Amino acid sequence: MKVAIDIYGGDYAPKVTIEGAIMALESMDKDDQIILIGDENLAKEKIKSLGGNVTDFDFIHAPDMIEMDAHPVKALKQKPYSSISVGFHYLAKGEIDAFSSAGNSGAMMVGAMYSVKAITGVYRPCITSILPKEDGGAGIILDVGVIADCKPDVLYQFGILGSIYAESVYGIKDPKVALLNIGEEEEKGNLLTQATYKLMKDSNDFNFVGNVEARDVFDSTSDVIVCDGFTGNVVLKEAEAFYKILAKRGMLDDYFKRFNYELYGGTPILGVNGNVLIGHGISSSTAIKNMLLLSRDVAKAKLPERIKNAFK
Amino acid sequence: MKVAIDIYGGDYAPKVTIEGAIMALESMDKDDQIILIGDENLAKEKIKSLGGNVTDFDFIHAPDMIEMDAHPVKALKQKPYSSISVGFHYLAKGEIDAFSSAGNSGAMMVGAMYSVKAITGVYRPCITSILPKEDGGAGIILDVGVIADCKPDVLYQFGILGSIYAESVYGIKDPKVALLNIGEEEEKGNLLTQATYKLMKDSNDFNFVGNVEARDVFDSTSDVIVCDGFTGNVVLKEAEAFYKILAKRGMLDDYFKRFNYELYGGTPILGVNGNVLIGHGISSSTAIKNMLLLSRDVAKAKLPERIKNAFK
């Protein structure tokens, strides 16, 4: 697999992106390639200064960069030679198998929609996060911030997307898909979840197990939790609050350590015609390493092809 | 203050309600009275069997009860001699200062709306929960489950209600009111929070401090957090998930112990013409005790009068 990364992506780039790429090498197969997108000379210098080997990598030269807080649409138009623009150009041509960045996530989202585009039939591509389960496994929650306002049919599709992702990348057989709600009974919830339940309850597209309350998101009731991006983002950030407080108090045990975002690295954008991964702006080298490994796994799983088949 | 409690309210009633009432006596002033609403003979027997003193209490006889899972409107109509119906009757007549129950919360909500009624001008009375702050204080979050779908003007009013509650009952001067959102900037969020921000930003009715993300709900950025009842319920139940996992792992330190709902006992219904408090169905005697003490504090603070003045 040819997995590419934007060397400028993230608050501590390019140092940590190059460092993370060097770390990822160890876990890559012989036929995997890591491609660094950015200023080629700068990338090579950084590799050397970090004790890496320039010949371990491939390079795509992109002299320009999109700032973290730039307006996505404007920046992509004004900077065709930025690492993000160039990355999507190569992805759309099929010359790389996956493209990752911990940079401007709006530009990554817009870039994906304009270059590889949404898969036909998918209303709203979305992003995911991992819920560490008490039993040792991992659950998927989606959406976690891209689509703040959802219609019931959009949530229904999240069920399909999350189910395919959980099965093909995380190896969860016939994933249990639950709707995040404020009561377990069918009639509970807001207008959105009430209507979504009706769509999901007879689904043949995924294994719907009913409503799940936020008190049960870390147990084994479900493998995939579906919600609108506003609610998903709240769930994610509240978990982050607890993680931070526990860390501050020196209370991170084996379970709570698994709430560290660095372990997961990033999320694919589910529902686009290509393997596009977004990482946290504050990504460390460990996070970058894990995003690269996830991008390799996502590419190997042929996620877009599977989603395309489901939406045929 | 004459604070009344439904002896049938809660999963472990009437044992724990009577036990809780006995425990509350110690913290009551001389001129405070606890009134037990339910079968008078049963109440007296229970007091004796628990080693209490019958003369410490007053009684309002109500031979019937509304089951936890009964349909609120039907049950209130069909059971005029139930403890909840009788409680509201006495509250509406002004013969008791506060009425609490850990029973059917739907019946408590509907009963409040039909008997003492919503304060003129308040669109949707709501309920609250406590957010234990890392600095030792307490924050208020509202709504946490009654109004799952809110309009911006309803959220705006939650800002007023929460602010008055925090100041008059929790003694927080000029409480900092924040809007729960998925980004700090004004333009972030879903359609609801974007529109609500516009209403709140120039408010003279409370001290609006902007958006707060779920990662910051336990810090001192805000004293009152406003959100729709769906989101608030999710925040509450996710905190419950962490509390339960920490408890199971024997990791409850002084801070995390404060997530125990028993310490707070219940919530007033904010925005009705009377002091009505709702407790958790699983209430222990400690929770009942604390709900009674909170009902005393709420009555002393003249919460409905303060809210009435704000909505004049």
PDB file of N, CA and C in Angstrom, chain B residues 5 8 15-16 56 97 112 114 129 144 177 179 186 191 217 236 246 252 273 280:
ATOM      1  N   ILE B   5     -43.120  14.985  51.370  1.00  0.00           N
ATOM      2  CA  ILE B   5     -42.574  13.969  50.476  1.00  0.00           C
ATOM      3  C   ILE B   5     -43.571  12.836  50.263  1.00  0.00           C
ATOM      4  N   TYR B   8     -44.384   6.974  48.682  1.00  0.00           N
ATOM      5  CA  TYR B   8     -44.380   5.863  47.719  1.00  0.00           C
ATOM      6  C   TYR B   8     -43.374   6.065  46.581  1.00  0.00           C
ATOM      7  N   LYS B  15     -39.746   2.135  52.358  1.00  0.00           N
ATOM      8  CA  LYS B  15     -38.706   2.012  53.388  1.00  0.00           C
ATOM      9  C   LYS B  15     -37.701   3.174  53.307  1.00  0.00           C
ATOM     10  N   VAL B  16     -37.083   3.354  52.130  1.00  0.00           N
ATOM     11  CA  VAL B  16     -36.020   4.367  52.048  1.00  0.00           C
ATOM     12  C   VAL B  16     -36.550   5.795  52.128  1.00  0.00           C
ATOM     13  N   ASP B  56     -42.335  13.374  65.402  1.00  0.00           N
ATOM     14  CA  ASP B  56     -41.423  14.276  64.679  1.00  0.00           C
ATOM     15  C   ASP B  56     -41.998  14.704  63.327  1.00  0.00           C
ATOM     16  N   ASP B  97     -45.029  23.902  51.610  1.00  0.00           N
ATOM     17  CA  ASP B  97     -44.121  24.815  50.902  1.00  0.00           C
ATOM     18  C   ASP B  97     -43.366  24.130  49.768  1.00  0.00           C
ATOM     19  N   ALA B 112     -47.418  18.965  38.158  1.00  0.00           N
ATOM     20  CA  ALA B 112     -46.999  20.347  38.409  1.00  0.00           C
ATOM     21  C   ALA B 112     -47.637  21.288  37.389  1.00  0.00           C
ATOM     22  N   TYR B 114     -50.407  20.881  35.727  1.00  0.00           N
ATOM     23  CA  TYR B 114     -51.864  20.955  35.874  1.00  0.00           C
ATOM     24  C   TYR B 114     -52.285  21.624  37.186  1.00  0.00           C
ATOM     25  N   SER B 129     -29.313  19.384  36.630  1.00  0.00           N
ATOM     26  CA  SER B 129     -28.439  18.467  37.343  1.00  0.00           C
ATOM     27  C   SER B 129     -27.194  19.236  37.753  1.00  0.00           C
ATOM     28  N   VAL B 144     -32.055  18.616  31.400  1.00  0.00           N
ATOM     29  CA  VAL B 144     -31.398  17.312  31.337  1.00  0.00           C
ATOM     30  C   VAL B 144     -32.367  16.176  30.994  1.00  0.00           C
ATOM     31  N   VAL B 177     -23.049  32.032  32.627  1.00  0.00           N
ATOM     32  CA  VAL B 177     -23.924  31.144  31.850  1.00  0.00           C
ATOM     33  C   VAL B 177     -23.269  30.854  30.499  1.00  0.00           C
ATOM     34  N   LEU B 179     -23.288  28.360  26.807  1.00  0.00           N
ATOM     35  CA  LEU B 179     -24.077  27.525  25.899  1.00  0.00           C
ATOM     36  C   LEU B 179     -23.227  26.311  25.531  1.00  0.00           C
ATOM     37  N   GLU B 186     -18.475  31.754  17.840  1.00  0.00           N
ATOM     38  CA  GLU B 186     -19.893  32.068  17.676  1.00  0.00           C
ATOM     39  C   GLU B 186     -20.561  31.264  16.560  1.00  0.00           C
ATOM     40  N   LEU B 191     -27.850  24.152  14.034  1.00  0.00           N
ATOM     41  CA  LEU B 191     -28.735  25.293  13.779  1.00  0.00           C
ATOM     42  C   LEU B 191     -29.259  25.877  15.085  1.00  0.00           C
ATOM     43  N   VAL B 217     -16.760  21.133  30.718  1.00  0.00           N
ATOM     44  CA  VAL B 217     -17.942  21.281  31.582  1.00  0.00           C
ATOM     45  C   VAL B 217     -17.619  21.128  33.069  1.00  0.00           C
ATOM     46  N   LEU B 236     -25.193  13.976  31.235  1.00  0.00           N
ATOM     47  CA  LEU B 236     -25.445  13.425  32.561  1.00  0.00           C
ATOM     48  C   LEU B 236     -25.163  11.925  32.609  1.00  0.00           C
ATOM     49  N   LEU B 246     -15.509   3.868  37.411  1.00  0.00           N
ATOM     50  CA  LEU B 246     -14.533   4.201  38.465  1.00  0.00           C
ATOM     51  C   LEU B 246     -14.877   3.487  39.769  1.00  0.00           C
ATOM     52  N   LEU B 252     -12.722   5.675  43.133  1.00  0.00           N
ATOM     53  CA  LEU B 252     -13.419   6.925  43.461  1.00  0.00           C
ATOM     54  C   LEU B 252     -12.625   7.728  44.479  1.00  0.00           C
ATOM     55  N   ASN B 273     -45.117  27.366  39.315  1.00  0.00           N
ATOM     56  CA  ASN B 273     -45.556  28.183  40.460  1.00  0.00           C
ATOM     57  C   ASN B 273     -45.576  27.416  41.772  1.00  0.00           C
ATOM     58  N   HIS B 280     -34.359  10.728  41.712  1.00  0.00           N
ATOM     59  CA  HIS B 280     -33.997   9.557  40.915  1.00  0.00           C
ATOM     60  C   HIS B 280     -34.840   8.354  41.379  1.00  0.00           C
TER      61      HIS B 280
END
